[in-house]
Short mmCIF file of N, CA, C and O in Angstrom, two decimals:
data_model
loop_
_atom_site.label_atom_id
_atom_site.label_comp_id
_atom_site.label_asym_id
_atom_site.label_seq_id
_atom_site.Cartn_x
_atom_site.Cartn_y
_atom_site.Cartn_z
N UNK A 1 -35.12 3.59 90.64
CA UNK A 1 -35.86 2.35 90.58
C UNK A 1 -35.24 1.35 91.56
O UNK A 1 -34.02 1.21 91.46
N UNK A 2 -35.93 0.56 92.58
CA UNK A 2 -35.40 -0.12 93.12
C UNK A 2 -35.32 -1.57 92.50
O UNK A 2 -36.16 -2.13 91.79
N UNK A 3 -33.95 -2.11 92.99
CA UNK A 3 -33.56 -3.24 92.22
C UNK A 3 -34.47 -4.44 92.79
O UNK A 3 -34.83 -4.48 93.96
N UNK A 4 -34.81 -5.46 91.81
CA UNK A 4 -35.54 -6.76 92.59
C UNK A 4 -34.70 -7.45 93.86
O UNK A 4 -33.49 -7.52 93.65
N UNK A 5 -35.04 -7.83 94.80
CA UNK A 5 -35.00 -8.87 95.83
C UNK A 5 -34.94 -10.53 95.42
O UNK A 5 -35.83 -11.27 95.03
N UNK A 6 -33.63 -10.76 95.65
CA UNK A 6 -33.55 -12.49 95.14
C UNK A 6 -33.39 -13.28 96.53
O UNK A 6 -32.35 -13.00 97.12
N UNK A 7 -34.23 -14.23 97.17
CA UNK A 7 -33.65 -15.10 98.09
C UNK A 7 -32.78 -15.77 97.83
O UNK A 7 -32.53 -16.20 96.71
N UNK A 8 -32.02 -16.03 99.10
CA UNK A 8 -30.97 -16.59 99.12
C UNK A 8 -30.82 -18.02 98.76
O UNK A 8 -31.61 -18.69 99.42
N UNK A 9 -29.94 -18.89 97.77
CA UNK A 9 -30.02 -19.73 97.36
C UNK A 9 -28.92 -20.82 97.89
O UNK A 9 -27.70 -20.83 97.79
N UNK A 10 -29.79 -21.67 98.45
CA UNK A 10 -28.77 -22.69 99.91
C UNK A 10 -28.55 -24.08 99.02
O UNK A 10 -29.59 -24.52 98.53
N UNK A 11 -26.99 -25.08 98.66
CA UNK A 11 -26.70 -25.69 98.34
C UNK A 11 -26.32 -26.88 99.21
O UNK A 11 -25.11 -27.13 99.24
N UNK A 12 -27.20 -27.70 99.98
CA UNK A 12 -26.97 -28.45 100.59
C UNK A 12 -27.60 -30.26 100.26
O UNK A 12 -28.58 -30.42 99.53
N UNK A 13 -26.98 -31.28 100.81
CA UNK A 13 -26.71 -32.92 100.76
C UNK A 13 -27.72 -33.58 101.83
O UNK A 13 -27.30 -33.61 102.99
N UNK A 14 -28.90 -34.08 101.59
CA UNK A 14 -29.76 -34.13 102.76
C UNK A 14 -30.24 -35.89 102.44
O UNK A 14 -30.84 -36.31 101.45
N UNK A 15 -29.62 -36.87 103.93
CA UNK A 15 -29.47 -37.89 103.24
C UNK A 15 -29.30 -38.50 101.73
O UNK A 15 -30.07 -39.23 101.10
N UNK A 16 -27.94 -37.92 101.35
CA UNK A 16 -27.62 -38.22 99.98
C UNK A 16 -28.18 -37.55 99.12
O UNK A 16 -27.76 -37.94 98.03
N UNK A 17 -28.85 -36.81 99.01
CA UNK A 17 -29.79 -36.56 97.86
C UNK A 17 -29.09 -34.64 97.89
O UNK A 17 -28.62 -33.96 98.80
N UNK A 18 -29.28 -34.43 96.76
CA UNK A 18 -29.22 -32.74 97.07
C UNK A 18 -30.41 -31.84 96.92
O UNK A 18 -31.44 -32.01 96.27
N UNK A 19 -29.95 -30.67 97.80
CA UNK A 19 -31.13 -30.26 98.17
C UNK A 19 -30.65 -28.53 97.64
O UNK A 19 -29.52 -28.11 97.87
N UNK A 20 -31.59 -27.77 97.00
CA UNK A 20 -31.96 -26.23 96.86
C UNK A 20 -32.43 -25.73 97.80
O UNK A 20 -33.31 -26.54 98.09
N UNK A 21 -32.51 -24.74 98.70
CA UNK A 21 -32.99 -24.14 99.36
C UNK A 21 -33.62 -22.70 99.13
O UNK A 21 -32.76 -21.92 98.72
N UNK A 22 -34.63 -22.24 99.25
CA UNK A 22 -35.03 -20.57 98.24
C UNK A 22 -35.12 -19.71 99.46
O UNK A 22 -36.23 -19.22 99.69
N UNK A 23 -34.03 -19.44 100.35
CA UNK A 23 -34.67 -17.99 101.69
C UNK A 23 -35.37 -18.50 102.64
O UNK A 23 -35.90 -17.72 103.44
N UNK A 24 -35.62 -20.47 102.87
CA UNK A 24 -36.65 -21.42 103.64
C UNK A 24 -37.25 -21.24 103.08
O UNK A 24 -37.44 -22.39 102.69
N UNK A 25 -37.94 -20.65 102.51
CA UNK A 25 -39.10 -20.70 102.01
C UNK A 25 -39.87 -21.86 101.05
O UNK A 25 -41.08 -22.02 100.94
N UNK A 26 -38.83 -22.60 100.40
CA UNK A 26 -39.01 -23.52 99.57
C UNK A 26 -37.78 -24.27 98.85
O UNK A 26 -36.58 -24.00 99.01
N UNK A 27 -38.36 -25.28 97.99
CA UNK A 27 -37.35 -26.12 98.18
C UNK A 27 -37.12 -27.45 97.20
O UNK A 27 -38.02 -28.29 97.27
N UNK A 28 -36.33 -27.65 96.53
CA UNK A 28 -36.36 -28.70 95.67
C UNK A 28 -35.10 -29.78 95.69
O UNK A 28 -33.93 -29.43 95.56
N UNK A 29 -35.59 -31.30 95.90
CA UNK A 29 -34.45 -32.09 96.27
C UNK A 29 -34.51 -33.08 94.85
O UNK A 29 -35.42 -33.22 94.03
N UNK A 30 -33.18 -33.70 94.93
CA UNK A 30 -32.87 -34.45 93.62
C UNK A 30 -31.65 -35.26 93.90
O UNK A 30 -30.76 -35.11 94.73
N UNK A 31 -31.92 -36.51 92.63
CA UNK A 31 -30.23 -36.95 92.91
C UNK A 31 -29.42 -36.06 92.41
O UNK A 31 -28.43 -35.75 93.08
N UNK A 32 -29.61 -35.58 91.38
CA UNK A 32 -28.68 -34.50 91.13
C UNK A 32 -28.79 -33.24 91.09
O UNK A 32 -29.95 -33.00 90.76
N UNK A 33 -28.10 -32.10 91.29
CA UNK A 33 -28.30 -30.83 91.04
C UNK A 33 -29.48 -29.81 90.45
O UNK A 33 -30.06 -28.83 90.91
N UNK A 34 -29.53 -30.60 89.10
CA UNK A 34 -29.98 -30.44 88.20
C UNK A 34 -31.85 -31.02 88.41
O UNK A 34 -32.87 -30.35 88.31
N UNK A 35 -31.72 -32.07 88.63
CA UNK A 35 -33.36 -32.12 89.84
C UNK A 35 -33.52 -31.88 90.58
O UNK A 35 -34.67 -32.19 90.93
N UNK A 36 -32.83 -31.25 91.46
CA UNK A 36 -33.11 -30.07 92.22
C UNK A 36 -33.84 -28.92 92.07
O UNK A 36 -34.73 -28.32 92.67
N UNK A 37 -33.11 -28.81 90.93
CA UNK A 37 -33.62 -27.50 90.75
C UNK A 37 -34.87 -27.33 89.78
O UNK A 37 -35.51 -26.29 89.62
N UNK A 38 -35.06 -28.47 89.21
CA UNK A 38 -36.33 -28.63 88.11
C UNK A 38 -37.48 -28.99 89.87
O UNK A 38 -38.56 -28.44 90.07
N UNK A 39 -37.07 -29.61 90.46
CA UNK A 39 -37.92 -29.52 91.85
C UNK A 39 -38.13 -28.07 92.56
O UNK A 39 -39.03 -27.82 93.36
N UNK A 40 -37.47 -27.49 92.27
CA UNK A 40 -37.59 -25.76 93.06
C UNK A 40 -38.54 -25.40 92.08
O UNK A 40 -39.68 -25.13 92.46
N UNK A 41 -38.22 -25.34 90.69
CA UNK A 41 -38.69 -24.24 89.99
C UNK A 41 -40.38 -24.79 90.10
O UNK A 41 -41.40 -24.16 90.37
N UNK A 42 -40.24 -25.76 89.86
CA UNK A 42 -41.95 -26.48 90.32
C UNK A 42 -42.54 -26.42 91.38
O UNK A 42 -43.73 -26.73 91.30
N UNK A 43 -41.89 -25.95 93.06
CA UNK A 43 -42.63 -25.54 93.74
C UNK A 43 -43.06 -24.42 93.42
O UNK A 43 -44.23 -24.34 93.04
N UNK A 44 -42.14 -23.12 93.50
CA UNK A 44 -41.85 -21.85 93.30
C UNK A 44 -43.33 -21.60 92.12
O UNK A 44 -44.08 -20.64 92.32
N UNK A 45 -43.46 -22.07 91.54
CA UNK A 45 -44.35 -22.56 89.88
C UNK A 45 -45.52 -22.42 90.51
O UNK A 45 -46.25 -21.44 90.45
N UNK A 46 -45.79 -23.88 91.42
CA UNK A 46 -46.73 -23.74 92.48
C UNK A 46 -47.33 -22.80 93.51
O UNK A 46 -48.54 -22.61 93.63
N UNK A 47 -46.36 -22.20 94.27
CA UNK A 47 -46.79 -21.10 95.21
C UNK A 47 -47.28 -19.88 94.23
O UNK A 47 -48.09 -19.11 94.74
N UNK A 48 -46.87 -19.62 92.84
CA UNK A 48 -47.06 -18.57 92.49
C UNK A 48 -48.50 -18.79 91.92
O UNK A 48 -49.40 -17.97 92.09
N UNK A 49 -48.65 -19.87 91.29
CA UNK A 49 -50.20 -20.19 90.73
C UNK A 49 -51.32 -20.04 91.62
O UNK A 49 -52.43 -19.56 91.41
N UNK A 50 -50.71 -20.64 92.85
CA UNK A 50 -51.77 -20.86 93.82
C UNK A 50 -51.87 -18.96 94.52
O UNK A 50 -52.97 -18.46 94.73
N UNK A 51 -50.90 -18.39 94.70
CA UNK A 51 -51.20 -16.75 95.20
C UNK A 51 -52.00 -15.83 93.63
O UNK A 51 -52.44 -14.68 93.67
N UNK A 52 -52.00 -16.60 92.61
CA UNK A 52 -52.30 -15.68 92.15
C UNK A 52 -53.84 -16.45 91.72
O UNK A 52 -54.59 -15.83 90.96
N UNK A 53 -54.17 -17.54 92.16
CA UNK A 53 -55.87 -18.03 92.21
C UNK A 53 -56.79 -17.37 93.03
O UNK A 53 -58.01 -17.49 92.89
N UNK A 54 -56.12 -16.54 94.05
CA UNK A 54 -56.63 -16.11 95.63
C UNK A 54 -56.23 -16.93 96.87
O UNK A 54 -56.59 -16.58 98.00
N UNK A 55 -55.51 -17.97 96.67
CA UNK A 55 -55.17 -18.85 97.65
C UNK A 55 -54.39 -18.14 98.65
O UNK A 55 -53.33 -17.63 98.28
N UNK A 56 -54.80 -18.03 99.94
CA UNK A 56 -53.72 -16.73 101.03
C UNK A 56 -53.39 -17.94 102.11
O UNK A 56 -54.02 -18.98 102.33
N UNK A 57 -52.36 -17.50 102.62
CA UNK A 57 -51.68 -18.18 103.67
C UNK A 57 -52.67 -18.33 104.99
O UNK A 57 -53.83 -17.92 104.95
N UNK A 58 -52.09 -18.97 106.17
CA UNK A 58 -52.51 -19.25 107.17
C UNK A 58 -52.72 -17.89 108.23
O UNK A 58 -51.71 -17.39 108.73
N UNK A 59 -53.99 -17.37 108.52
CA UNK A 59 -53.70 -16.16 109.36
C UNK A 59 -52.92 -16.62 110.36
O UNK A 59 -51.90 -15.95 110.54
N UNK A 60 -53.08 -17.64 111.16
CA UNK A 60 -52.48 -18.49 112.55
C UNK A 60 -50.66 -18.47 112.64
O UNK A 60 -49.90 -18.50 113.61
N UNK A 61 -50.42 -18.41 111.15
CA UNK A 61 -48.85 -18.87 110.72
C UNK A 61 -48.29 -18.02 110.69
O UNK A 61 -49.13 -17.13 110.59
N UNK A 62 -46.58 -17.24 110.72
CA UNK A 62 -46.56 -16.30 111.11
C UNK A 62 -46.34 -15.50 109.95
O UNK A 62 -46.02 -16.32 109.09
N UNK A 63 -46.32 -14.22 109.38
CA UNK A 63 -46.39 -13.66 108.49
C UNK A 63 -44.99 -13.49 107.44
O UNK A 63 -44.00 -12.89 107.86
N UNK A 64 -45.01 -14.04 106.14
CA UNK A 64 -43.55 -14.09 105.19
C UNK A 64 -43.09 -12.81 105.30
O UNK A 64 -43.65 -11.72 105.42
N UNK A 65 -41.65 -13.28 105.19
CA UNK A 65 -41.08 -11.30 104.89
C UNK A 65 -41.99 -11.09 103.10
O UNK A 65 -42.36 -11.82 102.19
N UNK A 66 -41.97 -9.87 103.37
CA UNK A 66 -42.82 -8.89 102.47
C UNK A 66 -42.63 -9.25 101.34
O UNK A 66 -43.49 -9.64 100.56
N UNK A 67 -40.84 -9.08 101.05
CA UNK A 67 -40.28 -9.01 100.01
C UNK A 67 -40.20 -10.67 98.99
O UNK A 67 -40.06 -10.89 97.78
N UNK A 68 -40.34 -11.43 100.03
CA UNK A 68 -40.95 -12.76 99.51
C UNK A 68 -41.82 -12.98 98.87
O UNK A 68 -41.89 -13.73 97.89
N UNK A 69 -42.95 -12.06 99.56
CA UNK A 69 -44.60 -12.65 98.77
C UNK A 69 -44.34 -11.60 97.12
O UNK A 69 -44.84 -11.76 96.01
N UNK A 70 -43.27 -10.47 97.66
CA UNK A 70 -43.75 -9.38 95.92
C UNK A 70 -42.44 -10.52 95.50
O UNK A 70 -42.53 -10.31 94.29
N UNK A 71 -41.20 -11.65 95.59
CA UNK A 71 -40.85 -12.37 94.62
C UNK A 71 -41.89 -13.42 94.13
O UNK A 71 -41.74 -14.00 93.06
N UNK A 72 -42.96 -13.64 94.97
CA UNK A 72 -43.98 -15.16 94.52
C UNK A 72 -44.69 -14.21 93.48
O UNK A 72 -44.94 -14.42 92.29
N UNK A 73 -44.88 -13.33 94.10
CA UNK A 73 -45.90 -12.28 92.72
C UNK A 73 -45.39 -12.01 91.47
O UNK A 73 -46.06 -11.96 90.44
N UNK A 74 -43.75 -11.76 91.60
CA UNK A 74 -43.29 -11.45 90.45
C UNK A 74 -42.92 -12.74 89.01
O UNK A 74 -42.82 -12.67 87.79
N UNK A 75 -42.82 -14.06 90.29
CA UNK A 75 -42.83 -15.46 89.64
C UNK A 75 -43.69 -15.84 88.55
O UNK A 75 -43.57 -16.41 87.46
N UNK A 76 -45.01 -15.11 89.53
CA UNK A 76 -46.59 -15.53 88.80
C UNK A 76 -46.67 -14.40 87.67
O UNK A 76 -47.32 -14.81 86.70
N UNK A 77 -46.23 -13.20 87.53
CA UNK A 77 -46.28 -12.53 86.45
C UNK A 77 -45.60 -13.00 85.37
O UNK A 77 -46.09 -13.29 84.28
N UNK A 78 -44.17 -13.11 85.79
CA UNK A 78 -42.93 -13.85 84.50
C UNK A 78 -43.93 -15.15 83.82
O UNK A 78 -44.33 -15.08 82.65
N UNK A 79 -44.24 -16.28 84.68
CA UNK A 79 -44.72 -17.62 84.29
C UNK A 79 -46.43 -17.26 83.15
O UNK A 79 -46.96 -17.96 82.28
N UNK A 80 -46.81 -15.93 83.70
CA UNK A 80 -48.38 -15.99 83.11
C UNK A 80 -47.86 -14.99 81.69
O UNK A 80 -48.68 -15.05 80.77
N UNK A 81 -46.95 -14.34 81.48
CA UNK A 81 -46.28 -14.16 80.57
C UNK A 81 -46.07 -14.99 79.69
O UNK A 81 -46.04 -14.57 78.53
N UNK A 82 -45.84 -16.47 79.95
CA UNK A 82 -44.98 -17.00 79.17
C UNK A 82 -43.35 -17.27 79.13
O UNK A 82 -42.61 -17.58 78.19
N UNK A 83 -43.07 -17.00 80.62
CA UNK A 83 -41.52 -16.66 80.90
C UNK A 83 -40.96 -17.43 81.43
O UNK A 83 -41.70 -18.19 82.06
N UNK A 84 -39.71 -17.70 81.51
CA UNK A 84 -39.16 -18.73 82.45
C UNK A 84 -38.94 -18.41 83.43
O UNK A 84 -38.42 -17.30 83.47
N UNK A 85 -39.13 -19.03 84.61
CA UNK A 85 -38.68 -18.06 85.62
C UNK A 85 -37.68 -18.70 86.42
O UNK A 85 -37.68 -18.27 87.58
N UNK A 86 -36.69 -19.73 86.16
CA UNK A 86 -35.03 -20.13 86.45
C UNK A 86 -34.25 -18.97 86.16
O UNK A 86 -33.50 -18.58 87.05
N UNK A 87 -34.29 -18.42 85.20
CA UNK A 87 -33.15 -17.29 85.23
C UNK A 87 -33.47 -16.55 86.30
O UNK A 87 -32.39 -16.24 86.80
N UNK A 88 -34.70 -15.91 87.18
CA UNK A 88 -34.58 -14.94 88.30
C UNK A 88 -34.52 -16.06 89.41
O UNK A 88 -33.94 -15.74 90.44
N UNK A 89 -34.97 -17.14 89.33
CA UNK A 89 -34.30 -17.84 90.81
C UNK A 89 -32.95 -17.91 90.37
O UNK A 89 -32.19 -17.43 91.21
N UNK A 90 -32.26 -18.42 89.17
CA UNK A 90 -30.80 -19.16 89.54
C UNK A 90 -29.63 -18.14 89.25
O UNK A 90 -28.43 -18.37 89.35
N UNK A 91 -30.41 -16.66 88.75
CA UNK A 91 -29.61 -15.78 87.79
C UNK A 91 -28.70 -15.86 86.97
O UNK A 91 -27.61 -15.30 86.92
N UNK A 92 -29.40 -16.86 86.09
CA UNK A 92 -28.32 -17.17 84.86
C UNK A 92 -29.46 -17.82 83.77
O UNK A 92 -30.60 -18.00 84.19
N UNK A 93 -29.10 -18.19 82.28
CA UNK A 93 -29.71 -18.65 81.61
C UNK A 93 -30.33 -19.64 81.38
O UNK A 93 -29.84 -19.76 80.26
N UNK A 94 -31.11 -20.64 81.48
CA UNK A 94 -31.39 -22.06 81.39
C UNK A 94 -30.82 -22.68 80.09
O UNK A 94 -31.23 -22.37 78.97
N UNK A 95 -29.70 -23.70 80.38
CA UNK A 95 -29.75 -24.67 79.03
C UNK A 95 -30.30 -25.58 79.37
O UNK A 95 -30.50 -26.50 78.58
#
């Protein structure tokens, strides 16, 4: 069985504020950490709702790595579940 694919998770200070980073792909800023990441999980939330309405990217734009669009897919499965889906972005438990 092959194991899931996690993007890489970037911890950076962007005029004061901190910033999450998901692989570029997306992104959540906050004063603190911690809204940061309630800002990620709400894009991430977003891209997955919207791929799984039929909403498709830009043909013009250049094409996501692969393994990106099957993590947005797997987002939208966990969330339409009923799941949280911070533990597979942050790999750890939510308190």
């Amino acid at each position: 069985m092959q194991e899931s694919w996690t993007p890489s998770l970037e911890v950076s200070s962007v005029s004061g504020r901190c910033r999450l980073d998901l692989g570029g792909y997306a992104y959540g800023e906050g004063e603190t950490l911690q809204e940061a990441g309630g800002a990620l999980v709400a894009r991430v939330l977003t891209l997955a709702l919207c791929f799984r309405s039929g909403l498709s990217a830009s043909t013009e734009a250049p094409r996501p790595d692969p393994r990106w669009l099957d993590f947005v897919h797997e987002m939208g499965e966990i969330a339409a579940a009923g799941g949280d889906i911070r533990k597979r972005i942050f790999g750890c438990e939510a308190r």
